[in-house]
mmCIF file with all atom_site columns, C-alpha atoms in Angstrom:
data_model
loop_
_atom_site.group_PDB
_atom_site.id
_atom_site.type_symbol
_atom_site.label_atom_id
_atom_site.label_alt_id
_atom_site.label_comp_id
_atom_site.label_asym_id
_atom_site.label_entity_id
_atom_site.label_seq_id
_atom_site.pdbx_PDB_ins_code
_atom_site.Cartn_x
_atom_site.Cartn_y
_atom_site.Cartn_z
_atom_site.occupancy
_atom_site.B_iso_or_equiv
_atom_site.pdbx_formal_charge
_atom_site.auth_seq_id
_atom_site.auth_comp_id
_atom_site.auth_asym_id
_atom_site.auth_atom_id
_atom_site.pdbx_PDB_model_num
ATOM 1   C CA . UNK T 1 1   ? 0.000   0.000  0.000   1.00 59.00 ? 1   UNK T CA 1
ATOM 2   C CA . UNK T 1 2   ? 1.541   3.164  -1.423  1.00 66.00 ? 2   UNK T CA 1
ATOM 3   C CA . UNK T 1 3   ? 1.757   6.022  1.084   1.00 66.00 ? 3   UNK T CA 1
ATOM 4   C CA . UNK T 1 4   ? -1.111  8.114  -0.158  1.00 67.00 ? 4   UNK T CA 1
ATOM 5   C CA . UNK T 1 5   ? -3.351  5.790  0.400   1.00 65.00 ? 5   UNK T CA 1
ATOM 6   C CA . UNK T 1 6   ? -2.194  5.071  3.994   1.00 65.00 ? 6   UNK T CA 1
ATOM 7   C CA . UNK T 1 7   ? -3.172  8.673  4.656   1.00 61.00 ? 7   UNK T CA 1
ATOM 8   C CA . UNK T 1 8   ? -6.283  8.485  3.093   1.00 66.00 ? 8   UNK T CA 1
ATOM 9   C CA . UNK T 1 9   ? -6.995  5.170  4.984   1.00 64.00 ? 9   UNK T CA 1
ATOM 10  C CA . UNK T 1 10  ? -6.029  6.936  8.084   1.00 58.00 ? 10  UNK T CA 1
ATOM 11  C CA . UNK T 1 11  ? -7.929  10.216 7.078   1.00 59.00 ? 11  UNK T CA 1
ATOM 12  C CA . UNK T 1 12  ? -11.298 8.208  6.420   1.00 59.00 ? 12  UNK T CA 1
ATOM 13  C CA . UNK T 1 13  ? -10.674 6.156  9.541   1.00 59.00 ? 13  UNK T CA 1
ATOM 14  C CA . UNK T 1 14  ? -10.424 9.543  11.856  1.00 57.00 ? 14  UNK T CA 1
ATOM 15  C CA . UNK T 1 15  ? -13.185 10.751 10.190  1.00 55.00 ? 15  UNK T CA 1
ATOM 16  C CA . UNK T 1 16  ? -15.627 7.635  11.101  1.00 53.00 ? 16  UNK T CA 1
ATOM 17  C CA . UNK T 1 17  ? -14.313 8.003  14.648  1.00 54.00 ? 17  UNK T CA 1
ATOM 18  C CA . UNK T 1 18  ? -14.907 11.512 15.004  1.00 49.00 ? 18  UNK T CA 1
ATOM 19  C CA . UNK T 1 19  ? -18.882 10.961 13.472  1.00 46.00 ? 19  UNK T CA 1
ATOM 20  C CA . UNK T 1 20  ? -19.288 7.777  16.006  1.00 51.00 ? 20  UNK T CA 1
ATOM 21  C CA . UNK T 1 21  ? -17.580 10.458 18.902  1.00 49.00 ? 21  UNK T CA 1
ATOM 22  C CA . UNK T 1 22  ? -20.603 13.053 18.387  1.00 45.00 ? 22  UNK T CA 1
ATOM 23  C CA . UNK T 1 23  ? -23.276 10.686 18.221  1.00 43.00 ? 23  UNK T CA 1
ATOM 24  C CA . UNK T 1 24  ? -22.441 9.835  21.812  1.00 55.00 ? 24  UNK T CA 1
ATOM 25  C CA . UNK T 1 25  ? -23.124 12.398 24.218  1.00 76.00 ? 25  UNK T CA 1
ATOM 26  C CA . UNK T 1 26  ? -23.916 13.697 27.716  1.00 84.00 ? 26  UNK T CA 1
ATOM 27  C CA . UNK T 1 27  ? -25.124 10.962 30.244  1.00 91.00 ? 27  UNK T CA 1
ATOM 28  C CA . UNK T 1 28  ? -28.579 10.839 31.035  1.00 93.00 ? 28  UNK T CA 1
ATOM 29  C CA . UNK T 1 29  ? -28.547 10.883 35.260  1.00 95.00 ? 29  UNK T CA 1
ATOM 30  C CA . UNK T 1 30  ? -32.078 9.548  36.300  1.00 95.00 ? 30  UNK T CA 1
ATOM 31  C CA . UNK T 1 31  ? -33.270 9.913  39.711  1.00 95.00 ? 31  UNK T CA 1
ATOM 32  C CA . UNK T 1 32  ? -33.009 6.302  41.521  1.00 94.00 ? 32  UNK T CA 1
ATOM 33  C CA . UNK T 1 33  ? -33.870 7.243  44.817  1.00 94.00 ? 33  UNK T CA 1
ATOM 34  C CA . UNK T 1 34  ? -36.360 9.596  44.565  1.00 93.00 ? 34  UNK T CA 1
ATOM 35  C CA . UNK T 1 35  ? -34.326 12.555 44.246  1.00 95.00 ? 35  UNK T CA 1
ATOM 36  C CA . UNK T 1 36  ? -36.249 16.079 43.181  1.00 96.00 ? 36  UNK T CA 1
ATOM 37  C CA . UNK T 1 37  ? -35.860 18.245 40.857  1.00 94.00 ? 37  UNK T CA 1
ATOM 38  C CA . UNK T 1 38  ? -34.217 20.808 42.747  1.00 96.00 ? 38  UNK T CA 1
ATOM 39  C CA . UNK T 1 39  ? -32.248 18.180 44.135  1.00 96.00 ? 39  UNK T CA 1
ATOM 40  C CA . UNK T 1 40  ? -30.881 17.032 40.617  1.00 96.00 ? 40  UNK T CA 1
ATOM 41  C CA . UNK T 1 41  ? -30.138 20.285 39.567  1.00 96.00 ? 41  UNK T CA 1
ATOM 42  C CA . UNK T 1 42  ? -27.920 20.702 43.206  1.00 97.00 ? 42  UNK T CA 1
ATOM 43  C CA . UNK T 1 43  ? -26.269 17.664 42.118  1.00 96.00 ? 43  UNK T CA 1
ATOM 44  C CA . UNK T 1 44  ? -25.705 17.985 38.315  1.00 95.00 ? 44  UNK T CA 1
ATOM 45  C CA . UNK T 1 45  ? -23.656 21.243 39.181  1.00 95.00 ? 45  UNK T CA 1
ATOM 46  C CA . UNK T 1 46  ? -22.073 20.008 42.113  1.00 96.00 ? 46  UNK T CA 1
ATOM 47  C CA . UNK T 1 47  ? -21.144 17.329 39.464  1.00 95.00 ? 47  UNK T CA 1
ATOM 48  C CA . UNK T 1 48  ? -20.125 18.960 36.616  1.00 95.00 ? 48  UNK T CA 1
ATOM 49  C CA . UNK T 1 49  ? -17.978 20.974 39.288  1.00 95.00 ? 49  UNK T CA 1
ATOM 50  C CA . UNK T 1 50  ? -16.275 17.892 40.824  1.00 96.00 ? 50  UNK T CA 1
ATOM 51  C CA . UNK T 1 51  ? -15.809 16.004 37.382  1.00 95.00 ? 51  UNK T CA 1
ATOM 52  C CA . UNK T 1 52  ? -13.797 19.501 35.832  1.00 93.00 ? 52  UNK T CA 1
ATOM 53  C CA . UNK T 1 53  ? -11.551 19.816 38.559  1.00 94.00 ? 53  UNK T CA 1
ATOM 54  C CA . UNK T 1 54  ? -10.620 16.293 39.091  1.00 93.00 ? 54  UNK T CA 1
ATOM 55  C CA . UNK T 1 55  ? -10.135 15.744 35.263  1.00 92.00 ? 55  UNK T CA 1
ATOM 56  C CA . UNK T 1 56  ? -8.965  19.324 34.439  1.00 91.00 ? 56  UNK T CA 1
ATOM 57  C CA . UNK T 1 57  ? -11.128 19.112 31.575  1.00 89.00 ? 57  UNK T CA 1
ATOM 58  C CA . UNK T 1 58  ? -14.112 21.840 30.903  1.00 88.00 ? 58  UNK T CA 1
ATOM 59  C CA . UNK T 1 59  ? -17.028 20.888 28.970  1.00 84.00 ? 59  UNK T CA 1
ATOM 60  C CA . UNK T 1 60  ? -17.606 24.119 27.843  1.00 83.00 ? 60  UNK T CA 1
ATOM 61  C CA . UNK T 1 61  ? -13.985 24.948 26.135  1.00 81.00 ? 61  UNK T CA 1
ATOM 62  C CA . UNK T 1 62  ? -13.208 21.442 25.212  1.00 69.00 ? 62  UNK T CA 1
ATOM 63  C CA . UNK T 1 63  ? -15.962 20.778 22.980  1.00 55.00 ? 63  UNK T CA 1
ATOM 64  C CA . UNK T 1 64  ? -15.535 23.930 20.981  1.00 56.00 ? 64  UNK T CA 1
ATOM 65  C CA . UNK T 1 65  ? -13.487 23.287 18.096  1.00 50.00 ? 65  UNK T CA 1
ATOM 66  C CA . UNK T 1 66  ? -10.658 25.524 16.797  1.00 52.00 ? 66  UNK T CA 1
ATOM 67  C CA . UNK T 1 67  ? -12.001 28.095 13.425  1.00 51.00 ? 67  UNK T CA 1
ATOM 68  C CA . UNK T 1 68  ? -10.602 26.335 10.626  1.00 51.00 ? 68  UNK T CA 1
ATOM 69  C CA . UNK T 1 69  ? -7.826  27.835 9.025   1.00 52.00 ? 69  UNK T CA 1
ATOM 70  C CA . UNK T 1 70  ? -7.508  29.268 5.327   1.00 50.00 ? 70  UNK T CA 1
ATOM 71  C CA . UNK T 1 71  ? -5.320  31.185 3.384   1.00 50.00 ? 71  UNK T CA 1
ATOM 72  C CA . UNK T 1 72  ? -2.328  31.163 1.489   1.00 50.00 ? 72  UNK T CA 1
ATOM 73  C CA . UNK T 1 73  ? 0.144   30.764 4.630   1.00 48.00 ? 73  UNK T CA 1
ATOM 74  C CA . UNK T 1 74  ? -2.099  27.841 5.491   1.00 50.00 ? 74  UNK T CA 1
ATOM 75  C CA . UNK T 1 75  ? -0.528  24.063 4.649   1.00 53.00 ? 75  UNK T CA 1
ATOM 76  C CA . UNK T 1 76  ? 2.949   24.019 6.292   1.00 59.00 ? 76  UNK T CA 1
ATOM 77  C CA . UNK T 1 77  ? 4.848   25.224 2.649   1.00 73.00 ? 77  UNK T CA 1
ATOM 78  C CA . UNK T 1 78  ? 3.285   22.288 0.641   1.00 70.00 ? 78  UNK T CA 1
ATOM 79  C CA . UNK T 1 79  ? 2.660   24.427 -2.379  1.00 63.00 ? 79  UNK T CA 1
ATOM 80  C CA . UNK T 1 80  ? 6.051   25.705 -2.436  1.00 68.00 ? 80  UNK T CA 1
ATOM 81  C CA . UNK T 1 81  ? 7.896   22.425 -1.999  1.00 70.00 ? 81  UNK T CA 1
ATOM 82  C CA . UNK T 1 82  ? 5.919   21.098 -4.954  1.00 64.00 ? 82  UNK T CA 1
ATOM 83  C CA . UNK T 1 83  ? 6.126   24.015 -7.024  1.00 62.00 ? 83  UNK T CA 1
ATOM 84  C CA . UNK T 1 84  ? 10.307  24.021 -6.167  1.00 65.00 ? 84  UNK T CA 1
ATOM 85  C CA . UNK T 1 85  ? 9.831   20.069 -6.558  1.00 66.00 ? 85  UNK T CA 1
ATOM 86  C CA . UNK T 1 86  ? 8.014   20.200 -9.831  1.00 65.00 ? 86  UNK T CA 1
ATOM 87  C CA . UNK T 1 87  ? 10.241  23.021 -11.662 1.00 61.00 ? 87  UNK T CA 1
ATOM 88  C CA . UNK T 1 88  ? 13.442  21.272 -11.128 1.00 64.00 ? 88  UNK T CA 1
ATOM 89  C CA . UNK T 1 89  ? 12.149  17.911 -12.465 1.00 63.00 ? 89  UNK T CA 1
ATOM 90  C CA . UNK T 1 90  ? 10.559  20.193 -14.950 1.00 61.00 ? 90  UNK T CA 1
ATOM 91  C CA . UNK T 1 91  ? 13.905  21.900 -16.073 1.00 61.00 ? 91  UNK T CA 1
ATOM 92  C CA . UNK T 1 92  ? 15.884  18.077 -16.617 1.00 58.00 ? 92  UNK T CA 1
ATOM 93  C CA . UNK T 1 93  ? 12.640  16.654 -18.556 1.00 61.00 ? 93  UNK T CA 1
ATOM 94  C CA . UNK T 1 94  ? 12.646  20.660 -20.494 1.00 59.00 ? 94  UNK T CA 1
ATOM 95  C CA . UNK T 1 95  ? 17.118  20.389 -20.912 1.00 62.00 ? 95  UNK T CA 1
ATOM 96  C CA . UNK T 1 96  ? 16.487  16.943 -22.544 1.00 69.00 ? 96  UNK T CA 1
ATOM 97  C CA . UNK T 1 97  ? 13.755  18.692 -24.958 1.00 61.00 ? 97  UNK T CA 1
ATOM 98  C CA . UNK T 1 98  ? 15.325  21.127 -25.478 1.00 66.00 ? 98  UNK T CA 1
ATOM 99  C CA . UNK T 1 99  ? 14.018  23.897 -23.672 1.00 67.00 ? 99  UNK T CA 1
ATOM 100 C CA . UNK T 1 100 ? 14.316  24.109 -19.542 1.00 65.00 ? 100 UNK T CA 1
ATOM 101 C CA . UNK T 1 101 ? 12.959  27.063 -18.760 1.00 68.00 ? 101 UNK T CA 1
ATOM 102 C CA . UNK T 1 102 ? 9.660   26.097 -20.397 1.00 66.00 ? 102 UNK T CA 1
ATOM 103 C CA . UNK T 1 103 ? 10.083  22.597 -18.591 1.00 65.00 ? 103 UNK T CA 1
ATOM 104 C CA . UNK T 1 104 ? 10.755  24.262 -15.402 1.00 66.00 ? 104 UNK T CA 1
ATOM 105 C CA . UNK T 1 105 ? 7.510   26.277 -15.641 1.00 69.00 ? 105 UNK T CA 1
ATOM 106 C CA . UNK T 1 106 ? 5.405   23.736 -16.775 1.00 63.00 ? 106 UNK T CA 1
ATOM 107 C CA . UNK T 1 107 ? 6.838   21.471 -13.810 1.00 66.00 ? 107 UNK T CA 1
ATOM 108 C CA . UNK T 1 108 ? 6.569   24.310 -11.347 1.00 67.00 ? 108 UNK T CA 1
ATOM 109 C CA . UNK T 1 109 ? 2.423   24.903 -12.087 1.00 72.00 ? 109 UNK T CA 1
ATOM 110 C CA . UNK T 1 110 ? 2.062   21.157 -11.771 1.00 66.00 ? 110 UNK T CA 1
ATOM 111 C CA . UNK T 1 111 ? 4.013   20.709 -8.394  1.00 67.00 ? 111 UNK T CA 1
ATOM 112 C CA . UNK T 1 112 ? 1.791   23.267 -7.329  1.00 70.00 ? 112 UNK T CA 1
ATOM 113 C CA . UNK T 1 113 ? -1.380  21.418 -8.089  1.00 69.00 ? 113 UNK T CA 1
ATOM 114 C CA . UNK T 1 114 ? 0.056   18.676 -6.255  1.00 70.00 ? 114 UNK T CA 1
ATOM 115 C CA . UNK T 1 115 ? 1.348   20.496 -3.351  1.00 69.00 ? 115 UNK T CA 1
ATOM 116 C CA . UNK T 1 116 ? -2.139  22.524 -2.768  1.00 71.00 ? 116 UNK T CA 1
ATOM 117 C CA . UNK T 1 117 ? -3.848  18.859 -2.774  1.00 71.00 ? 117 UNK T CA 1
ATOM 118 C CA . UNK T 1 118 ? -1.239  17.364 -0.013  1.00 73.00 ? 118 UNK T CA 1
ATOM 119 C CA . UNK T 1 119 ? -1.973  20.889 2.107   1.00 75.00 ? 119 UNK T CA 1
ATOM 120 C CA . UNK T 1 120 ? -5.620  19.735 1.899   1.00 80.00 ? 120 UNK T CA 1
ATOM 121 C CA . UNK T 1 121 ? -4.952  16.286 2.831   1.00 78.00 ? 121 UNK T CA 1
ATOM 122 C CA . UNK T 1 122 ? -2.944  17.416 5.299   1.00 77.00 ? 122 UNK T CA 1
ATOM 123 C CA . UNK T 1 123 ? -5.655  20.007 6.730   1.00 82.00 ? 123 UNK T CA 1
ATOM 124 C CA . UNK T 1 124 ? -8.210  17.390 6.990   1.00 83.00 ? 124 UNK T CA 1
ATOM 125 C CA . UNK T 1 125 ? -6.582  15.011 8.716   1.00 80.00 ? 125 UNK T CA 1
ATOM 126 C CA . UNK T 1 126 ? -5.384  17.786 11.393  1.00 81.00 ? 126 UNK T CA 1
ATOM 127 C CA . UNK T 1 127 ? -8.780  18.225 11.730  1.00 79.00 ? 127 UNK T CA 1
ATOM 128 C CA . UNK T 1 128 ? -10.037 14.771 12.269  1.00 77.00 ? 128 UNK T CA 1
ATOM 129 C CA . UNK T 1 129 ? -6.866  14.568 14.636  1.00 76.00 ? 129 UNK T CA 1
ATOM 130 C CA . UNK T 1 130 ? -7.960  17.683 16.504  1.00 71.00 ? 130 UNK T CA 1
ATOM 131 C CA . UNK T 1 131 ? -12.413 16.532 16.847  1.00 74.00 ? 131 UNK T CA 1
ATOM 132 C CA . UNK T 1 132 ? -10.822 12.954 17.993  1.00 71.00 ? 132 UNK T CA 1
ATOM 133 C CA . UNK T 1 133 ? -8.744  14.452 20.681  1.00 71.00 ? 133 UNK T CA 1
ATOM 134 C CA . UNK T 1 134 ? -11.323 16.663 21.803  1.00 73.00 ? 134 UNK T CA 1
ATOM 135 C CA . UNK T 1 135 ? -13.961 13.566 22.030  1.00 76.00 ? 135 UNK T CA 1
ATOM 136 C CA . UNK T 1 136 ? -11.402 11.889 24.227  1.00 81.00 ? 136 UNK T CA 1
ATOM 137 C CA . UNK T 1 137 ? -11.513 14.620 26.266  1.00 85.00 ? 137 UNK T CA 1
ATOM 138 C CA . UNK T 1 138 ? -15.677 14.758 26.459  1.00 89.00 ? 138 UNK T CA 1
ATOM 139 C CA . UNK T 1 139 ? -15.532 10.963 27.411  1.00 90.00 ? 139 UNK T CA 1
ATOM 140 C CA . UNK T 1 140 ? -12.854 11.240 30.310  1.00 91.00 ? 140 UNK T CA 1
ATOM 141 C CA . UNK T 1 141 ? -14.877 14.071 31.490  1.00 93.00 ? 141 UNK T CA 1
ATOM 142 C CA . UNK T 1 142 ? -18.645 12.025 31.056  1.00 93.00 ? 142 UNK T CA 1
ATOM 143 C CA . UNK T 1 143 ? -16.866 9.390  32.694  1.00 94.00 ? 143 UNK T CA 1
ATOM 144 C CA . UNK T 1 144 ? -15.835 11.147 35.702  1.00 95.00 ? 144 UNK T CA 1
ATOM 145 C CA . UNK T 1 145 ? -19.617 13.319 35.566  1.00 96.00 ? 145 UNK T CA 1
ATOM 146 C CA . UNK T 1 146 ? -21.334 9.970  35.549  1.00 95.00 ? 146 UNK T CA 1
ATOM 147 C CA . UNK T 1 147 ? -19.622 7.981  38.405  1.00 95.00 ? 147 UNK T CA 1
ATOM 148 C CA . UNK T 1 148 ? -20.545 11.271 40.447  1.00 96.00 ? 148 UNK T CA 1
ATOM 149 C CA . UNK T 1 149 ? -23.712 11.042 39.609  1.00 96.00 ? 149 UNK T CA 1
ATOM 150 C CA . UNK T 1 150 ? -24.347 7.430  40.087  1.00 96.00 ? 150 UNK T CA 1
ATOM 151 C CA . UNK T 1 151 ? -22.250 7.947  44.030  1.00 96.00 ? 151 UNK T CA 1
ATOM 152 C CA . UNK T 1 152 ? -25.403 10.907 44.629  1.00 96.00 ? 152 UNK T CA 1
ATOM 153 C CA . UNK T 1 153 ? -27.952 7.974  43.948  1.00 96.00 ? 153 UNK T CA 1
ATOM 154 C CA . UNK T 1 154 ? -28.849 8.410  39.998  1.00 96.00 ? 154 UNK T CA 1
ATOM 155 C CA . UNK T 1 155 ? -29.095 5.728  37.403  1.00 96.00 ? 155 UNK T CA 1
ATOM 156 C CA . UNK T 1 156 ? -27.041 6.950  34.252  1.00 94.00 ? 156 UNK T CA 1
ATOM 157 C CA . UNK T 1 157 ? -28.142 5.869  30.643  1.00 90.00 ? 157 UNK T CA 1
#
């Protein structure tokens, strides 16, 4: 398996992961021991207090994902290693034709083609990295919310 497809393997498999991450969400604490309310609501916050301190991890920031970014400075210098990539092989194939400097140009617009498509590879998969990371986060922080919740008396679905 050649390398790009690895990453495209890896990209789709990050992406399945992240969909499977959102549908799961907040536990569900029901009241087992006749607990009101008001009583809930006392112990939801007391909580969702207990489970961000002990796990240092804060619903509220943590599921927030970065903006996206865009932009020409955007892609860690793909387009420029292709285009530098592409006009070099472009000037030997051009020297042999007889003409580098059109060689090197046509190689140069077609190593940046292929550089802007690794960028986007490359953005996607940062992404995917980024939602799974966060949704690790979520979990260890349900986790800790719903063990408080079921030591207050509640029956967590």
């Amino acid at each position: 398996m050649n390398a790009k497809k690895t990453h495209q393997l890896c990209v789709a498999l990050m992406m399945l992961l992240a969909l499977d991450a959102i549908a799961q969400s907040k536990p569900i604490p029901y009241p087992a021991k006749g607990q009101s309310a008001q009583q809930q609501q006392k112990d939801d916050g007391a909580c969702y207090s207990w489970a961000k301190s002990n796990t240092g991890i804060d619903p509220a920031t943590a599921s927030a994902a970065p903006p996206p970014q865009s932009g020409p400075a955007v892609g860690g210098g793909e387009r420029v290693q292709g285009a530098a990539r592409g006009a070099a092989g472009g000037a030997v194939v051009g020297a042999i034709a007889g003409d580098a400097g059109k060689g090197a140009a046509v190689g140069a617009t077609a190593g940046t083609m292929v550089g802007g498509s690794r960028a986007r590879q490359n953005r996607r998969a940062q992404q995917a990295n980024t939602q799974a990371q966060s949704q690790g986060a979520m979990d260890t922080y349900y986790r800790a919310y719903a063990a408080c919740m079921q030591g207050r008396g509640y029956t967590i679905k």
